[in-house]
Amino acid sequence: MDSVSEIKARLPIDELVRQYCTLTKKGRNFVALCPFHHDTRPSFLISPDKGICYCFPCQKGGDIFSFYQQIEGVDFRQALKDLAEKTGVTLPDRPEENIVNKDEKERLRDCLTAAVDFYAKQLASSASTKEYLAKRGVTQEEISTFGLGFAPDSFDATYQYLLKAGFSRKEIQTAGLAIQKDMNDEKIYDRFRNRLMFPIHDNQGRIAGFGGRTLGNDDAKYLNSSDSPLYHKSSVLYGFHHAAKAMRENKRVILVEGYFDVLACHRVGIHEVVATCGTAMTEDHARLLKRSVDRVVLCLDQDKAGRDAAERAFIIAAKEGLQIEGIVLPDKDPADAVLTSPDGLKELLTSGAKPFLDVVLSAISKADLTSPAVRHAALEKLMPLFNAVMSSTERAFMIKTSALALGTTETSLLDDLRTFSSKNAAPKPANTEHPSTVTLFTSLELALGLFLMYPAHITLMEELIAPGDGFALALFTALKKNADAKAPITLDTLDMDDETRHQAGILMLYCEENDFHEWNEAVAIREIRRNCKHANREYIREKQQEITKKLLEARKAANAAEEKELTATYMELLKLSKTAV
């Protein structure tokens, strides 16, 4: 058995998908909210029998490798490596030449790993940096766990070190560790200088970039890696891989603002905590979190910027169907709060979260609500929050609670909501809540799918015109071969390549989802014949259009011989149309 087959045998599709979605049994299959689009009803189908999962509205899914590639954003080779690790399958050693000729991403990751080691050594010999960390309450265990380091106050110390380690000028620049300020100047400068360095990892725990906190008087207090083939700030969360286990167990995540905040939470024993990397929360962040949690607890800075960021995060997370809560700290942020009262911070993080709307209303209630300007500002703050909530029941409860807090009626507040929504309506995006369902399969493919569902009626294939090419031809050929040999007809017994078998599995899943397998024999025969007739009509119509086009071209070119041949073919099609439909 090859490695791919062995991994599939050890890791059922439902077991893998369950690590990212909540599954519900439906007959022999499972269903779940699709992790690839905003799904408010279970559209994602998982079939253990066929070893596939698929969402027909957004057309994402496949076998365990396809699913893992799509949900983790990796290529097949990385998926093979990761799933082999999960299942304990030993992959054959790669030839030496492949180890030497690593692809670009592997080289960049190795370059970043070398930089982590360099920065760690620099920190170990920097008394002033260690003193700074001690003042911030950072322990040696945290330094080791999170791989903290120090970028020396030098123009090119990091660059020169990496060059000597065997990395090229281009690789060091692409990894985001060095910059060339002037294209006319060949000199390369370190991107990070005199900064405390925080390695940033992707959601699988692989090094992707860095965040650097200045230890001098730089205008930019924090500097992050630029976007690269490995690092995209809009989809990476600091501390995610450290938080993953606790998030899955607690079904919640605490979102904080900075690197020191993450360390502070870990210091008091709270591990389900992540931070954005110098950017506001994005839809990618929300979708990433939704795979592991039901609740997002916003614990952002207590200044105006932090409150605004929390409201934006609420809007994004709520649209993904996540429950959002908030924590109000007595200090500016967790990094300050842990120095004031570690036990108090732990208590707040453990049991101090409230529904986010309560946090917002509490702040609003402290203002002078008798002022028309203040009331208008309160409505402007609340309306986007109402609009973001996807559940009608939850939205109704929010409106009732808000009306009480504002001293108005639900009817008046609903009127204001409608006015606000009409004034601020944006053009409707092309990609709506449920991706538009297109015709996934032709009548021909559906006919072939029905032969898979009802192999006892395979003799009706004689009523179907053979397709010309593609998936339909491959499946038609395999079916006919087994029919002629009077052999069993199942996905496993048909002689076809892996891609055709995979597509045939999705076709059968589609038929099952639409309850085609529950027909009685009379209905099955009727529907098979109906789809065969439709398929034949479509085939003949396409051929007629194709021949008509060629006829016009032949006449235009005065090619009498070709025109005569095409006319004869067209007449044959007309005869066929009378018998086949």
XYZ file of C-alpha atoms in Angstrom:
581
model
C 0.000 0.000 0.000
C 1.422 3.417 -0.954
C 1.668 6.290 1.546
C -1.411 8.127 0.234
C -3.629 5.036 0.471
C -2.268 4.160 3.922
C -3.008 7.661 5.241
C -6.548 7.503 3.819
C -7.055 4.094 5.450
C -5.948 5.396 8.846
C -7.724 8.763 8.778
C -11.452 8.654 7.940
C -12.741 11.828 6.292
C -15.258 12.462 9.094
C -12.507 12.230 11.728
C -10.450 14.896 9.944
C -13.346 17.256 9.218
C -14.526 16.937 12.846
C -11.314 18.701 13.894
C -12.577 21.829 12.093
C -16.385 21.548 12.104
C -19.206 20.278 14.284
C -20.732 17.253 12.533
C -24.347 16.107 12.653
C -25.377 12.631 11.570
C -27.653 12.482 8.517
C -28.366 8.947 7.359
C -25.110 7.288 6.407
C -23.428 10.681 6.046
C -22.727 13.747 8.163
C -23.495 17.419 7.608
C -21.831 20.571 8.970
C -21.764 24.318 8.466
C -19.388 24.865 5.568
C -16.001 26.213 6.741
C -15.327 27.780 3.322
C -18.205 30.270 3.072
C -20.625 32.022 5.397
C -23.071 29.193 5.918
C -26.166 29.534 8.092
C -27.508 26.061 7.364
C -25.470 22.833 7.136
C -24.395 22.724 3.484
C -21.180 20.735 3.951
C -21.668 16.998 3.325
C -19.288 14.348 4.642
C -19.474 10.792 3.338
C -17.363 8.223 5.265
C -18.309 5.533 2.729
C -16.886 7.499 -0.196
C -14.112 9.202 1.764
C -15.127 12.658 0.540
C -16.675 15.878 1.796
C -18.240 18.559 -0.371
C -20.223 21.787 -0.297
C -22.325 22.128 -3.427
C -23.131 25.853 -2.958
C -19.447 26.934 -2.904
C -18.021 23.794 -4.580
C -15.222 23.201 -2.066
C -14.078 19.922 -0.562
C -12.809 16.570 -1.762
C -10.883 13.735 -0.136
C -8.814 14.210 3.033
C -5.911 15.702 1.076
C -8.034 18.165 -0.928
C -9.911 19.245 2.201
C -6.709 19.729 4.199
C -5.029 21.677 1.392
C -8.005 24.052 1.097
C -8.610 24.626 4.792
C -4.944 25.008 5.760
C -3.812 26.776 2.577
C -0.982 24.343 1.808
C 0.134 22.437 -1.270
C -0.211 18.671 -1.693
C 3.326 17.914 -0.539
C 2.803 19.765 2.738
C -0.616 18.129 3.192
C 0.975 14.710 2.672
C 3.666 15.499 5.240
C 1.216 16.870 7.841
C -1.333 14.062 7.492
C 1.426 11.447 7.597
C 2.448 12.943 10.956
C -1.145 12.843 12.205
C -1.567 9.187 11.249
C 1.913 7.898 12.086
C 2.639 6.935 8.486
C 6.335 7.012 7.589
C 6.944 8.658 4.237
C 9.718 7.289 2.026
C 12.928 9.311 2.182
C 13.257 11.828 -0.599
C 16.268 11.574 -2.880
C 19.243 13.719 -1.797
C 18.924 16.037 -4.789
C 15.390 16.980 -3.694
C 16.630 17.780 -0.216
C 19.268 20.117 -1.625
C 16.900 21.780 -4.102
C 14.260 22.884 -1.635
C 11.412 24.956 -2.956
C 11.194 28.665 -2.265
C 8.934 28.474 0.773
C 11.132 25.916 2.516
C 14.222 28.035 1.892
C 12.474 31.136 3.249
C 11.313 29.227 6.316
C 14.838 27.968 6.930
C 16.085 31.534 6.605
C 13.588 32.742 9.215
C 14.512 29.846 11.525
C 18.177 30.821 11.258
C 17.178 34.391 12.166
C 15.274 33.111 15.253
C 18.466 31.377 16.426
C 20.559 34.489 15.733
C 18.188 36.798 17.597
C 18.014 34.365 20.557
C 21.810 34.378 20.887
C 21.831 38.185 20.701
C 19.247 38.375 23.492
C 21.255 36.017 25.686
C 24.218 38.431 25.536
C 22.215 41.678 25.846
C 21.948 42.708 29.491
C 19.858 45.806 28.717
C 17.242 43.793 26.782
C 16.961 41.211 29.555
C 16.569 44.033 32.062
C 13.778 45.537 29.931
C 11.969 42.188 29.789
C 12.307 41.738 33.544
C 10.647 45.143 34.101
C 7.774 44.013 31.875
C 7.416 40.869 34.000
C 8.470 38.506 31.196
C 9.904 35.247 32.567
C 12.691 33.106 31.178
C 10.131 30.378 30.472
C 8.135 32.799 28.280
C 11.309 33.888 26.485
C 12.010 30.251 25.666
C 8.422 29.201 24.857
C 7.741 32.133 22.540
C 11.282 32.255 21.091
C 11.923 35.919 21.950
C 15.113 37.475 20.640
C 16.976 40.711 20.067
C 17.904 42.329 16.742
C 21.189 44.178 17.380
C 21.570 47.905 16.768
C 23.517 47.353 13.566
C 22.891 48.151 9.908
C 23.590 44.652 8.594
C 24.556 42.223 11.381
C 21.552 39.967 10.692
C 22.080 40.133 6.933
C 25.769 39.217 7.182
C 25.005 36.343 9.554
C 22.415 34.894 7.182
C 24.726 35.283 4.175
C 27.377 33.248 5.992
C 24.698 30.673 6.845
C 24.232 30.052 3.110
C 21.185 32.155 2.242
C 21.162 34.353 -0.839
C 20.639 38.085 -0.935
C 17.242 37.555 -2.610
C 16.104 34.964 -0.040
C 16.960 37.238 2.902
C 15.069 40.136 1.332
C 12.050 38.004 0.364
C 11.904 36.616 3.909
C 11.448 40.231 5.053
C 14.669 40.388 7.055
C 16.541 42.915 4.925
C 15.713 45.834 2.650
C 17.375 47.702 -0.186
C 16.408 51.329 0.330
C 17.540 52.607 -3.043
C 17.472 50.536 -6.233
C 20.570 52.434 -7.393
C 22.373 51.541 -4.170
C 23.493 47.922 -3.887
C 23.753 48.114 -0.086
C 21.373 45.922 1.949
C 20.164 46.967 5.406
C 18.631 44.927 8.226
C 14.888 45.527 8.460
C 14.921 45.048 12.247
C 17.494 46.993 14.292
C 17.638 47.484 18.085
C 14.330 45.704 18.549
C 12.913 43.024 20.804
C 11.891 40.282 18.393
C 8.710 38.190 18.550
C 8.658 35.264 16.074
C 5.244 34.978 14.391
C 4.007 31.519 13.370
C 1.221 30.408 11.082
C -1.726 28.401 12.393
C 0.266 25.184 12.044
C 3.099 26.482 14.185
C 5.566 27.115 11.343
C 7.662 30.277 11.441
C 6.231 32.916 9.097
C 7.656 36.288 10.115
C 8.529 38.629 12.985
C 7.189 41.481 15.045
C 9.787 43.847 16.492
C 9.306 46.230 19.444
C 11.737 49.138 19.412
C 14.112 49.517 22.343
C 15.160 52.970 21.160
C 13.393 56.114 20.013
C 12.071 54.963 16.639
C 8.889 56.588 15.369
C 7.376 53.137 14.827
C 7.058 51.439 18.214
C 6.250 48.126 16.510
C 7.460 46.919 13.141
C 6.218 43.712 11.520
C 7.529 41.655 8.625
C 6.276 42.758 5.240
C 3.908 40.394 3.413
C 5.779 37.499 1.840
C 5.060 34.021 0.442
C 4.929 32.879 4.089
C 3.513 35.869 5.971
C 0.165 37.583 5.431
C -0.791 39.774 8.378
C -4.474 39.658 7.411
C -4.627 35.900 8.008
C -2.032 35.286 10.776
C -2.742 35.549 14.505
C 0.100 35.794 17.009
C 0.090 32.932 19.509
C -2.442 30.850 17.559
C -0.467 27.600 17.676
C 0.160 28.043 21.431
C -3.575 28.648 21.947
C -4.951 25.941 19.621
C -5.386 23.139 22.178
C -7.010 25.400 24.794
C -9.293 26.976 22.169
C -10.595 23.601 21.064
C -11.138 22.481 24.667
C -12.826 25.694 25.874
C -14.539 26.575 22.566
C -13.535 30.206 23.099
C -10.664 32.539 22.271
C -9.554 35.779 23.907
C -8.481 38.396 21.381
C -5.932 40.906 22.681
C -4.050 43.697 20.969
C -0.338 43.084 21.490
C 2.421 40.521 21.869
C 3.028 41.395 25.540
C -0.705 40.939 26.183
C -0.515 37.342 24.934
C 2.454 36.664 27.223
C 0.622 38.251 30.183
C -2.397 35.970 29.737
C -0.206 32.876 29.519
C 1.592 34.026 32.687
C -1.631 33.762 34.685
C -2.543 30.390 33.176
C -4.936 31.483 30.421
C -3.763 29.957 27.135
C -6.660 30.430 24.668
C -5.406 33.880 23.672
C -4.270 35.391 20.346
C -3.418 38.822 18.964
C -3.606 40.398 15.541
C -0.251 41.396 14.073
C -0.396 45.157 13.668
C -3.725 45.133 11.862
C -7.437 45.150 12.634
C -9.329 41.859 12.772
C -10.154 40.576 9.291
C -12.644 38.120 7.828
C -9.774 35.648 7.362
C -9.001 35.903 11.077
C -12.665 35.287 11.954
C -12.910 32.272 9.658
C -9.695 30.843 11.119
C -11.031 31.187 14.669
C -14.435 29.745 13.749
C -12.793 26.411 13.017
C -11.951 26.000 16.709
C -14.282 28.182 18.792
C -17.863 29.342 19.249
C -17.056 32.461 21.330
C -14.667 35.349 20.822
C -13.856 37.400 23.935
C -12.598 40.883 23.049
C -10.004 42.131 25.542
C -8.543 45.053 23.619
C -7.004 48.281 24.876
C -9.309 50.446 26.978
C -8.588 53.681 25.070
C -10.806 55.016 22.259
C -8.753 53.277 19.559
C -9.172 49.981 21.402
C -12.930 50.447 21.789
C -13.288 51.279 18.087
C -11.205 48.215 17.191
C -13.438 46.058 19.407
C -16.582 47.286 17.641
C -15.049 46.550 14.218
C -14.021 43.095 15.442
C -17.587 42.473 16.675
C -19.032 43.306 13.257
C -16.645 40.945 11.463
C -16.916 38.062 13.945
C -20.719 38.344 14.252
C -21.121 37.995 10.491
C -19.334 34.654 10.782
C -21.919 33.501 13.330
C -19.558 33.713 16.335
C -20.754 34.775 19.801
C -18.866 37.868 20.962
C -18.183 38.894 24.513
C -16.086 41.660 26.034
C -13.877 42.201 29.067
C -13.351 45.632 30.618
C -9.978 45.904 32.370
C -9.091 48.363 35.138
C -5.794 48.978 33.338
C -5.033 49.888 29.722
C -4.337 46.315 28.610
C -3.501 42.819 29.967
C 0.240 43.581 29.902
C -0.342 46.422 32.403
C -3.039 44.570 34.359
C -0.763 41.581 35.066
C 1.775 43.889 36.744
C -0.923 45.503 38.902
C -2.787 42.348 39.918
C -2.078 38.947 38.327
C -4.887 37.303 40.307
C -7.308 40.055 39.309
C -6.420 39.620 35.643
C -6.879 35.857 35.857
C -10.272 36.310 37.517
C -11.434 38.709 34.786
C -10.169 36.473 31.976
C -11.763 33.400 33.558
C -15.208 34.713 34.467
C -15.384 38.443 33.729
C -16.580 38.302 30.125
C -19.997 39.810 29.334
C -22.049 39.914 26.128
C -20.355 42.585 24.030
C -23.574 44.551 23.663
C -23.719 44.887 27.480
C -20.216 46.344 27.427
C -21.206 48.891 24.761
C -24.482 49.804 26.479
C -22.686 50.218 29.793
C -20.378 52.787 28.212
C -23.298 54.540 26.480
C -25.331 54.750 29.688
C -22.577 56.831 31.325
C -23.103 59.607 28.753
C -25.783 62.316 28.859
C -28.558 60.602 26.905
C -30.790 63.675 27.216
C -28.554 65.336 24.617
C -29.824 64.770 21.025
C -26.222 64.689 19.753
C -25.251 62.011 22.293
C -28.328 59.919 21.465
C -27.556 60.189 17.747
C -23.955 59.118 18.371
C -25.224 56.156 20.420
C -27.505 55.062 17.577
C -24.668 55.363 15.065
C -22.609 53.083 17.287
C -25.350 50.507 17.816
C -26.848 50.217 14.337
C -23.830 48.533 12.660
C -23.720 46.053 15.562
C -27.396 45.136 15.037
C -26.874 44.737 11.282
C -23.901 42.427 11.800
C -25.855 39.839 13.796
C -27.128 37.066 11.511
C -29.686 35.547 13.922
C -33.092 37.268 13.891
C -33.787 36.064 17.416
C -30.520 37.407 18.745
C -31.013 40.709 16.907
C -34.497 41.095 18.406
C -33.090 40.519 21.896
C -30.340 43.099 21.262
C -32.914 45.682 20.138
C -35.087 45.029 23.199
C -32.107 45.407 25.544
C -30.855 48.534 23.753
C -34.274 50.193 23.723
C -34.497 49.743 27.488
C -30.996 51.187 27.996
C -31.717 54.182 25.740
C -35.089 54.881 27.329
C -37.045 54.390 24.121
C -39.419 51.800 22.616
C -38.487 48.842 20.443
C -40.745 50.218 17.686
C -38.916 53.562 17.654
C -35.543 51.845 17.684
C -36.593 49.602 14.785
C -37.688 52.676 12.824
C -34.271 54.220 13.451
C -32.605 50.969 12.380
C -34.491 50.979 9.064
C -33.614 54.656 8.467
C -29.965 54.074 9.287
C -29.784 50.973 7.092
C -31.300 52.734 4.060
C -28.994 55.732 4.423
C -25.890 53.587 4.811
C -26.749 50.781 2.413
C -23.745 49.673 0.422
C -23.942 48.078 -3.028
C -24.751 44.403 -2.612
C -21.603 42.300 -3.071
C -21.490 39.703 -5.804
C -20.696 36.952 -3.280
C -23.844 36.742 -1.114
C -24.466 34.843 2.107
C -25.125 31.624 0.228
C -23.043 31.348 -2.933
C -25.378 30.998 -5.863
C -25.925 27.399 -6.750
C -24.966 26.790 -10.327
C -25.813 23.726 -12.362
C -23.062 21.413 -11.172
C -23.863 18.472 -13.419
C -25.273 18.170 -16.917
C -28.166 15.898 -17.794
C -25.615 13.482 -19.234
C -23.638 13.377 -15.969
C -26.844 12.995 -13.941
C -27.876 10.095 -16.152
C -24.519 8.418 -15.503
C -24.890 9.134 -11.783
C -28.264 7.396 -11.801
C -26.683 4.326 -13.396
C -24.266 4.302 -10.447
C -27.208 4.575 -8.037
C -29.328 1.970 -9.896
C -26.901 -0.456 -11.599
C -29.744 -2.960 -12.140
C -30.939 -0.696 -14.981
C -27.555 -0.409 -16.720
C -29.079 -1.845 -19.930
C -30.790 1.541 -20.415
C -27.362 2.903 -21.355
C -28.205 1.765 -24.877
C -30.590 4.745 -25.034
C -27.765 7.204 -24.332
C -25.518 8.699 -27.014
C -21.873 8.233 -26.028
C -20.261 11.494 -24.850
C -17.350 13.040 -26.694
C -14.755 13.725 -24.014
C -13.930 14.661 -20.421
C -15.259 13.227 -17.180
C -18.509 12.045 -18.779
C -16.672 9.983 -21.398
C -14.366 8.414 -18.770
C -17.307 7.433 -16.543
C -19.419 6.263 -19.522
C -16.570 4.044 -20.724
C -16.018 2.512 -17.280
C -19.733 1.821 -16.813
C -20.106 0.257 -20.247
C -17.041 -1.932 -19.731
C -18.500 -3.416 -16.534
C -21.959 -3.709 -18.103
C -20.598 -5.625 -21.091
C -18.643 -7.909 -18.757
C -21.680 -8.263 -16.468
C -19.401 -7.204 -13.592
C -20.578 -5.437 -10.385
C -20.934 -1.678 -10.752
C -19.622 0.309 -7.767
C -17.115 3.113 -7.380
C -14.525 0.561 -6.263
C -15.034 -1.910 -9.129
C -15.080 0.576 -12.029
C -11.835 0.874 -13.976
C -11.040 4.609 -13.978
C -8.340 7.015 -12.868
C -8.302 8.669 -9.444
C -9.616 12.028 -10.720
C -12.612 10.399 -12.450
C -13.325 8.263 -9.373
C -13.160 11.376 -7.168
C -15.577 13.302 -9.415
C -17.882 10.282 -9.621
C -17.959 10.170 -5.814
C -19.064 13.821 -5.696
C -21.713 13.062 -8.341
C -23.067 10.197 -6.215
C -23.019 12.433 -3.117
C -25.081 14.978 -5.063
C -27.593 12.292 -6.028
C -27.857 11.105 -2.414
C -28.263 14.657 -1.079
C -31.168 15.168 -3.472
C -32.718 11.852 -2.356
C -32.410 10.218 -5.787
C -31.501 6.949 -4.013
C -34.942 6.744 -2.363
C -36.927 6.306 -5.593
C -38.860 3.150 -6.339
C -37.977 1.181 -9.450
C -40.622 2.790 -11.666
C -39.498 6.318 -10.762
C -35.848 5.377 -11.202
C -36.454 4.035 -14.737
C -38.520 7.104 -15.652
C -35.861 9.536 -14.404
C -32.990 7.652 -16.041
C -34.778 7.742 -19.394
C -35.722 11.407 -18.940
C -32.117 12.416 -18.272
C -30.884 10.274 -21.164
C -33.294 12.088 -23.513
C -32.219 15.494 -22.214
C -28.566 14.513 -22.579
C -29.139 13.337 -26.151
C -30.917 16.599 -27.060
C -28.055 18.635 -25.587
C -25.475 16.547 -27.453
C -27.301 16.857 -30.795
C -27.907 20.594 -30.346
C -24.230 21.241 -29.589
C -23.119 19.160 -32.578
C -25.581 20.920 -34.871
C -24.288 24.323 -33.755
C -20.717 23.160 -34.240
C -21.398 21.803 -37.735
C -23.410 24.902 -38.753
C -20.478 27.105 -37.825
C -18.080 24.936 -39.838
C -20.510 24.918 -42.803
C -20.545 28.719 -42.917
C -16.760 28.778 -42.808
C -16.546 26.173 -45.600
C -18.959 28.171 -47.807
C -17.043 31.350 -47.134
C -13.832 29.614 -48.162
C -15.569 28.067 -51.222
C -14.502 24.597 -50.037
C -17.134 22.466 -51.793
C -15.769 19.091 -50.686
C -15.783 20.006 -46.999
C -19.221 21.615 -47.371
C -20.616 18.401 -48.880
C -19.102 16.275 -46.081
C -20.439 18.567 -43.358
C -23.913 18.617 -44.948
C -23.994 14.808 -44.927
C -22.948 14.793 -41.244
C -25.677 17.313 -40.435
C -28.303 15.119 -42.151
C -27.130 12.123 -40.087
C -27.616 14.207 -36.964
C -31.166 15.023 -38.037
C -31.911 11.315 -38.430
C -30.335 10.595 -35.040
C -32.420 13.325 -33.408
C -35.639 11.609 -34.523
C -34.691 8.314 -32.884
C -32.759 9.533 -29.851
C -35.219 12.029 -28.357
